[in-house]
CSV table of N, CA and C in Angstrom, one decimal:
chain,number,residue,atom,x,y,z
A,10,MET,N,78.4,-74.6,-11.2
A,10,MET,CA,77.9,-75.6,-10.0
A,10,MET,C,76.7,-75.5,-9.6
A,11,GLY,N,76.0,-74.5,-10.2
A,11,GLY,CA,74.5,-74.3,-9.8
A,11,GLY,C,74.3,-73.7,-8.4
A,12,PHE,N,75.2,-73.2,-7.8
A,12,PHE,CA,74.8,-72.7,-6.4
A,12,PHE,C,74.6,-71.3,-6.6
A,13,TRP,N,73.4,-70.9,-5.9
A,13,TRP,CA,72.9,-69.6,-6.2
A,13,TRP,C,72.6,-69.3,-4.6
A,14,PRO,N,73.4,-68.2,-4.0
A,14,PRO,CA,72.9,-68.0,-2.7
A,14,PRO,C,71.8,-67.5,-2.2
A,15,PHE,N,70.9,-66.8,-3.4
A,15,PHE,CA,69.5,-66.1,-3.1
A,15,PHE,C,68.6,-67.0,-3.4
A,16,SER,N,68.4,-68.1,-3.1
A,16,SER,CA,67.3,-69.2,-3.4
A,16,SER,C,66.1,-68.7,-3.3
A,17,LYS,N,65.1,-68.7,-4.2
A,17,LYS,CA,63.7,-68.2,-4.1
A,17,LYS,C,62.9,-69.3,-3.0
A,18,SER,N,63.5,-70.4,-2.9
A,18,SER,CA,62.9,-71.5,-1.9
A,18,SER,C,63.0,-71.3,-0.5
A,19,LYS,N,63.9,-70.1,-0.1
A,19,LYS,CA,64.2,-69.9,1.3
A,19,LYS,C,63.1,-69.7,2.0
A,20,LYS,N,62.9,-70.2,3.3
A,20,LYS,CA,61.8,-70.1,4.0
A,20,LYS,C,61.7,-68.6,4.7
A,21,THR,N,60.6,-68.1,4.8
A,21,THR,CA,60.5,-66.9,5.5
A,21,THR,C,60.2,-67.1,6.8
A,22,THR,N,60.5,-66.1,7.7
A,22,THR,CA,60.2,-66.2,9.2
A,22,THR,C,59.3,-65.3,9.6
A,23,GLU,N,58.6,-64.8,8.6
A,23,GLU,CA,57.6,-63.6,9.1
A,23,GLU,C,56.5,-64.3,9.8
A,24,LYS,N,56.1,-63.8,10.8
A,24,LYS,CA,55.1,-64.2,11.8
A,24,LYS,C,53.8,-63.7,11.2
A,25,LYS,N,52.8,-64.7,11.6
A,25,LYS,CA,51.3,-64.4,11.2
A,25,LYS,C,50.5,-64.7,12.5
A,26,PHE,N,49.4,-63.8,12.3
A,26,PHE,CA,48.4,-64.0,13.5
A,26,PHE,C,47.6,-65.3,13.2
A,27,LYS,N,47.1,-66.1,14.3
A,27,LYS,CA,46.7,-67.4,14.1
A,27,LYS,C,45.1,-66.9,13.8
A,28,GLU,N,44.7,-65.8,14.2
A,28,GLU,CA,43.3,-65.5,13.8
A,28,GLU,C,43.4,-65.2,12.4
A,29,PRO,N,42.2,-65.3,11.6
A,29,PRO,CA,41.8,-64.9,10.3
A,29,PRO,C,42.1,-63.4,10.2
A,30,LEU,N,42.4,-62.8,8.9
A,30,LEU,CA,42.7,-61.4,8.7
A,30,LEU,C,41.2,-60.7,8.9
A,31,SER,N,40.1,-61.6,8.8
A,31,SER,CA,38.7,-60.9,8.8
A,31,SER,C,38.3,-60.8,10.1
A,32,THR,N,39.2,-61.3,11.2
A,32,THR,CA,38.7,-61.0,12.5
A,32,THR,C,38.5,-59.6,13.1
A,33,SER,N,37.4,-59.3,13.7
A,33,SER,CA,37.1,-58.1,14.2
A,33,SER,C,38.0,-57.7,15.5
A,34,VAL,N,38.6,-56.5,15.4
A,34,VAL,CA,39.6,-56.1,16.5
A,34,VAL,C,39.0,-54.7,16.9
A,35,LEU,N,39.3,-54.3,18.1
A,35,LEU,CA,38.9,-53.0,18.8
A,35,LEU,C,39.9,-52.1,18.5
A,36,THR,N,39.7,-50.8,18.2
A,36,THR,CA,40.6,-49.7,18.3
A,36,THR,C,39.9,-48.5,18.5
A,37,THR,N,40.5,-47.3,18.2
A,37,THR,CA,39.8,-46.0,18.4
A,37,THR,C,39.9,-45.3,17.5
A,38,LYS,N,39.0,-44.1,17.3
A,38,LYS,CA,38.9,-43.1,16.4
A,38,LYS,C,40.4,-42.3,16.1
A,39,PHE,N,41.3,-42.4,17.3
A,39,PHE,CA,42.5,-41.8,17.2
A,39,PHE,C,43.3,-42.7,16.2
A,40,VAL,N,43.1,-43.9,16.2
A,40,VAL,CA,44.0,-44.8,15.2
A,40,VAL,C,43.4,-44.5,13.9
A,41,THR,N,42.2,-45.0,13.8
A,41,THR,CA,41.6,-45.0,12.5
A,41,THR,C,41.4,-43.5,11.7
A,42,ASP,N,40.9,-42.6,12.5
A,42,ASP,CA,40.5,-41.1,11.7
A,42,ASP,C,41.7,-40.3,11.8
A,43,ASP,N,42.4,-40.4,13.0
A,43,ASP,CA,43.6,-39.5,13.3
A,43,ASP,C,44.9,-39.9,13.0
A,44,ASN,N,44.9,-41.2,12.7
A,44,ASN,CA,46.3,-42.1,12.1
A,44,ASN,C,47.2,-42.0,13.2
A,45,LYS,N,46.9,-41.8,14.6
A,45,LYS,CA,47.8,-41.9,15.6
A,45,LYS,C,48.7,-43.1,15.6
A,46,ASP,N,49.8,-43.2,16.2
A,46,ASP,CA,50.6,-44.5,16.4
A,46,ASP,C,50.0,-45.3,17.5
A,47,ILE,N,50.0,-46.7,17.1
A,47,ILE,CA,49.4,-47.5,18.0
A,47,ILE,C,50.6,-47.8,19.3
A,48,THR,N,50.2,-47.5,20.3
A,48,THR,CA,51.3,-47.8,21.3
A,48,THR,C,50.7,-48.6,22.5
A,49,TYR,N,49.7,-49.2,22.4
A,49,TYR,CA,49.1,-50.2,23.3
A,49,TYR,C,48.4,-51.2,22.6
A,50,VAL,N,48.8,-52.5,22.9
A,50,VAL,CA,48.0,-53.7,22.4
A,50,VAL,C,47.8,-54.7,23.5
A,51,THR,N,46.7,-55.2,23.7
A,51,THR,CA,46.3,-56.1,24.6
A,51,THR,C,45.4,-57.2,23.8
A,52,HIS,N,46.1,-58.5,24.4
A,52,HIS,CA,45.5,-60.0,23.8
A,52,HIS,C,44.5,-60.2,25.0
A,53,ASN,N,43.3,-60.1,24.9
A,53,ASN,CA,42.5,-60.3,26.2
A,53,ASN,C,42.3,-61.8,26.5
A,54,GLU,N,42.4,-62.0,28.0
A,54,GLU,CA,42.6,-63.2,28.3
A,54,GLU,C,40.9,-63.8,28.4
A,55,ASP,N,39.9,-63.1,28.6
A,55,ASP,CA,38.5,-63.4,28.8
A,55,ASP,C,37.8,-64.0,27.6
A,56,ASP,N,38.3,-63.5,26.4
A,56,ASP,CA,37.8,-63.9,25.1
A,56,ASP,C,38.5,-64.1,23.9
A,57,GLY,N,40.0,-63.8,24.2
A,57,GLY,CA,40.9,-63.8,23.2
A,57,GLY,C,40.9,-62.5,22.2
A,58,SER,N,40.3,-61.6,22.6
A,58,SER,CA,40.1,-60.4,21.5
A,58,SER,C,41.4,-59.8,21.5
A,59,TRP,N,41.6,-58.7,20.5
A,59,TRP,CA,42.7,-57.9,20.3
A,59,TRP,C,42.1,-56.5,20.5
A,60,GLU,N,43.0,-55.5,21.2
A,60,GLU,CA,42.7,-54.3,21.0
A,60,GLU,C,44.0,-53.5,20.7
A,61,PHE,N,43.8,-52.5,19.8
A,61,PHE,CA,45.0,-51.8,19.5
A,61,PHE,C,44.7,-50.3,19.6
A,62,LEU,N,45.5,-49.8,20.7
A,62,LEU,CA,45.1,-48.2,21.0
A,62,LEU,C,46.4,-47.3,21.0
A,63,SER,N,46.1,-46.2,20.9
A,63,SER,CA,47.1,-45.1,20.9
A,63,SER,C,47.3,-44.5,22.4
A,64,ASP,N,48.2,-43.6,22.7
A,64,ASP,CA,48.2,-43.3,24.0
A,64,ASP,C,47.4,-42.0,24.5
A,65,ASP,N,46.1,-41.8,23.5
A,65,ASP,CA,45.3,-40.8,23.7
A,65,ASP,C,44.4,-41.2,24.9
A,66,VAL,N,44.1,-40.0,25.7
A,66,VAL,CA,43.1,-40.2,27.0
A,66,VAL,C,41.7,-40.0,26.5
A,67,PHE,N,40.9,-40.7,27.0
A,67,PHE,CA,39.3,-40.3,26.7
A,67,PHE,C,38.5,-40.8,27.7
A,68,ASP,N,37.4,-40.3,27.8
A,68,ASP,CA,36.3,-40.2,29.1
A,68,ASP,C,35.3,-41.3,28.6
A,69,ASP,N,34.9,-41.1,27.3
A,69,ASP,CA,33.6,-42.0,26.7
A,69,ASP,C,33.9,-42.9,25.9
A,70,GLN,N,34.3,-44.2,26.1
A,70,GLN,CA,34.6,-45.2,25.2
A,70,GLN,C,33.8,-45.7,24.1
A,71,LYS,N,32.5,-45.3,24.6
A,71,LYS,CA,31.4,-45.6,23.3
A,71,LYS,C,31.6,-44.7,22.1
A,72,VAL,N,32.1,-43.4,22.4
A,72,VAL,CA,32.3,-42.2,21.5
A,72,VAL,C,33.4,-42.5,20.5
A,73,ILE,N,34.6,-43.2,21.1
A,73,ILE,CA,35.7,-43.2,20.2
A,73,ILE,C,36.3,-44.7,19.8
A,74,VAL,N,35.4,-45.6,20.3
A,74,VAL,CA,35.7,-47.0,19.8
A,74,VAL,C,35.5,-47.2,18.3
A,75,ARG,N,36.1,-47.9,17.6
A,75,ARG,CA,36.0,-48.5,16.3
A,75,ARG,C,36.3,-49.9,16.3
A,76,VAL,N,35.7,-50.6,15.5
A,76,VAL,CA,35.7,-52.0,15.1
A,76,VAL,C,36.3,-52.2,13.7
A,77,ILE,N,37.3,-52.6,13.4
A,77,ILE,CA,37.9,-53.1,12.1
A,77,ILE,C,38.5,-54.4,12.1
A,78,ASP,N,38.7,-55.0,10.9
A,78,ASP,CA,39.6,-56.3,10.6
A,78,ASP,C,40.8,-56.2,11.0
A,79,LEU,N,41.2,-57.2,11.5
A,79,LEU,CA,42.6,-57.4,11.9
A,79,LEU,C,43.5,-57.1,10.6
A,80,GLY,N,43.2,-57.5,9.4
A,80,GLY,CA,43.9,-57.2,8.3
A,80,GLY,C,44.1,-55.8,8.1
A,81,GLN,N,42.9,-54.9,8.2
A,81,GLN,CA,43.0,-53.7,8.2
A,81,GLN,C,44.0,-52.7,8.9
A,82,MET,N,44.1,-53.5,10.3
A,82,MET,CA,45.0,-52.9,11.4
A,82,MET,C,46.4,-53.2,10.9
A,83,LEU,N,46.6,-54.4,10.3
A,83,LEU,CA,48.1,-54.7,9.7
A,83,LEU,C,48.4,-53.9,8.5
A,84,GLU,N,47.7,-53.6,7.8
A,84,GLU,CA,47.8,-52.6,6.7
A,84,GLU,C,48.2,-51.2,7.3
A,85,ARG,N,47.6,-50.7,8.4
A,85,ARG,CA,47.9,-49.5,8.8
A,85,ARG,C,49.4,-49.5,9.5
A,86,ASP,N,49.8,-50.7,10.4
A,86,ASP,CA,50.9,-50.8,10.9
A,86,ASP,C,51.6,-52.2,10.9
A,87,ALA,N,52.4,-52.7,9.8
A,87,ALA,CA,52.9,-53.9,9.7
A,87,ALA,C,53.8,-54.3,11.0
A,88,THR,N,54.3,-53.6,11.9
A,88,THR,CA,55.0,-53.7,12.9
A,88,THR,C,54.2,-54.5,14.0
A,89,LEU,N,52.8,-54.4,13.9
A,89,LEU,CA,52.1,-55.3,14.8
A,89,LEU,C,52.1,-56.9,14.6
A,90,LEU,N,52.8,-57.3,13.4
A,90,LEU,CA,53.2,-58.7,13.0
A,90,LEU,C,54.3,-59.2,14.2
A,91,ASP,N,55.0,-58.1,14.9
A,91,ASP,CA,55.7,-58.6,15.9
A,91,ASP,C,55.1,-59.1,17.1
A,92,LEU,N,53.7,-58.8,17.1
A,92,LEU,CA,52.9,-59.3,18.4
A,92,LEU,C,52.1,-60.6,18.0
A,93,ALA,N,52.1,-61.1,16.8
A,93,ALA,CA,51.3,-62.2,16.3
A,93,ALA,C,51.2,-63.4,17.3
A,94,ASP,N,52.3,-63.7,18.0
A,94,ASP,CA,52.4,-64.8,18.8
A,94,ASP,C,52.4,-64.2,20.3
A,95,MET,N,51.8,-63.0,20.7
A,95,MET,CA,51.7,-62.6,21.8
A,95,MET,C,50.6,-63.5,22.7
A,96,PRO,N,50.7,-64.1,23.5
A,96,PRO,CA,49.7,-65.1,24.4
A,96,PRO,C,48.4,-64.2,24.7
A,97,VAL,N,47.5,-64.8,25.1
A,97,VAL,CA,46.3,-64.2,25.8
A,97,VAL,C,46.8,-63.8,27.1
A,98,GLY,N,46.3,-62.7,27.6
A,98,GLY,CA,46.5,-62.3,28.9
A,98,GLY,C,47.9,-61.5,29.2
A,99,HIS,N,48.3,-61.0,27.8
A,99,HIS,CA,49.4,-60.4,27.9
A,99,HIS,C,49.2,-59.0,27.1
A,100,TYR,N,50.0,-57.9,27.2
A,100,TYR,CA,49.9,-56.6,26.4
A,100,TYR,C,51.3,-56.1,26.2
A,101,ALA,N,51.3,-55.3,25.1
A,101,ALA,CA,52.5,-54.7,24.7
A,101,ALA,C,52.4,-53.2,24.8
A,102,VAL,N,53.4,-52.4,24.8
A,102,VAL,CA,53.5,-51.0,24.9
A,102,VAL,C,54.8,-50.6,24.3
A,103,ARG,N,54.8,-49.5,23.7
A,103,ARG,CA,56.1,-48.7,23.1
A,103,ARG,C,55.7,-47.2,23.1
A,104,ASP,N,56.6,-46.3,23.0
A,104,ASP,CA,56.5,-44.9,23.0
A,104,ASP,C,56.1,-44.4,21.6
A,105,SER,N,56.4,-45.0,20.5
A,105,SER,CA,56.1,-44.7,19.2
A,105,SER,C,56.2,-45.7,18.2
A,106,ARG,N,55.9,-45.5,17.1
A,106,ARG,CA,55.8,-46.7,16.0
A,106,ARG,C,57.5,-47.0,15.7
A,107,ASP,N,58.4,-46.1,16.2
A,107,ASP,CA,59.7,-46.4,15.7
A,107,ASP,C,60.4,-47.4,16.9
A,108,ASP,N,59.7,-47.5,17.9
A,108,ASP,CA,60.2,-48.3,19.0
A,108,ASP,C,59.6,-49.6,19.1
A,109,ALA,N,60.7,-50.4,19.6
A,109,ALA,CA,60.5,-51.9,19.9
A,109,ALA,C,59.3,-52.0,21.0
A,110,TRP,N,58.4,-53.1,20.6
A,110,TRP,CA,57.3,-53.4,21.6
A,110,TRP,C,58.0,-54.2,22.9
A,111,VAL,N,57.5,-53.9,24.1
A,111,VAL,CA,57.8,-54.5,25.3
A,111,VAL,C,56.5,-55.1,26.0
A,112,ILE,N,56.7,-56.6,26.0
A,112,ILE,CA,55.5,-57.5,26.2
A,112,ILE,C,55.6,-57.7,27.7
A,113,SER,N,54.4,-57.7,28.5
A,113,SER,CA,54.0,-58.0,29.8
A,113,SER,C,53.0,-58.8,29.9
A,114,LYS,N,52.6,-59.8,31.1
A,114,LYS,CA,51.8,-60.4,31.5
A,114,LYS,C,50.9,-59.4,32.2
A,115,ASN,N,49.5,-59.4,31.8
A,115,ASN,CA,48.6,-58.7,32.5
A,115,ASN,C,48.2,-59.3,33.9
A,116,GLU,N,48.5,-58.8,34.9
A,116,GLU,CA,48.4,-59.3,36.3
A,116,GLU,C,47.0,-59.0,37.1
A,117,GLU,N,46.2,-58.1,36.1
A,117,GLU,CA,44.9,-57.7,36.7
A,117,GLU,C,43.9,-59.1,36.9
A,118,MET,N,43.3,-59.2,37.9
A,118,MET,CA,42.5,-60.3,38.3
A,118,MET,C,41.0,-59.8,38.4
């Protein structure tokens, strides 16, 4: 009958960021150099930028900040695709890479 339940034309539901993969995003040396889990992500309301951070504490942002492409960030951690449609003005947290993201609205003014 020609019925095959595993059709190649099946639509995928994989999320994608609206920003190009070449978009610059902020992270830290803890993520890029030390390969720490990303546990905090913010989609900034003021300029729409993205920040991908670990749970490391630091005093001098200038020393630890890194700028990389969104595509490079997704190569490091594909679970970030779960946040692709997170609105500006929101942030997401989790305890480790194995945990689900919890998204909240940033109430700071």
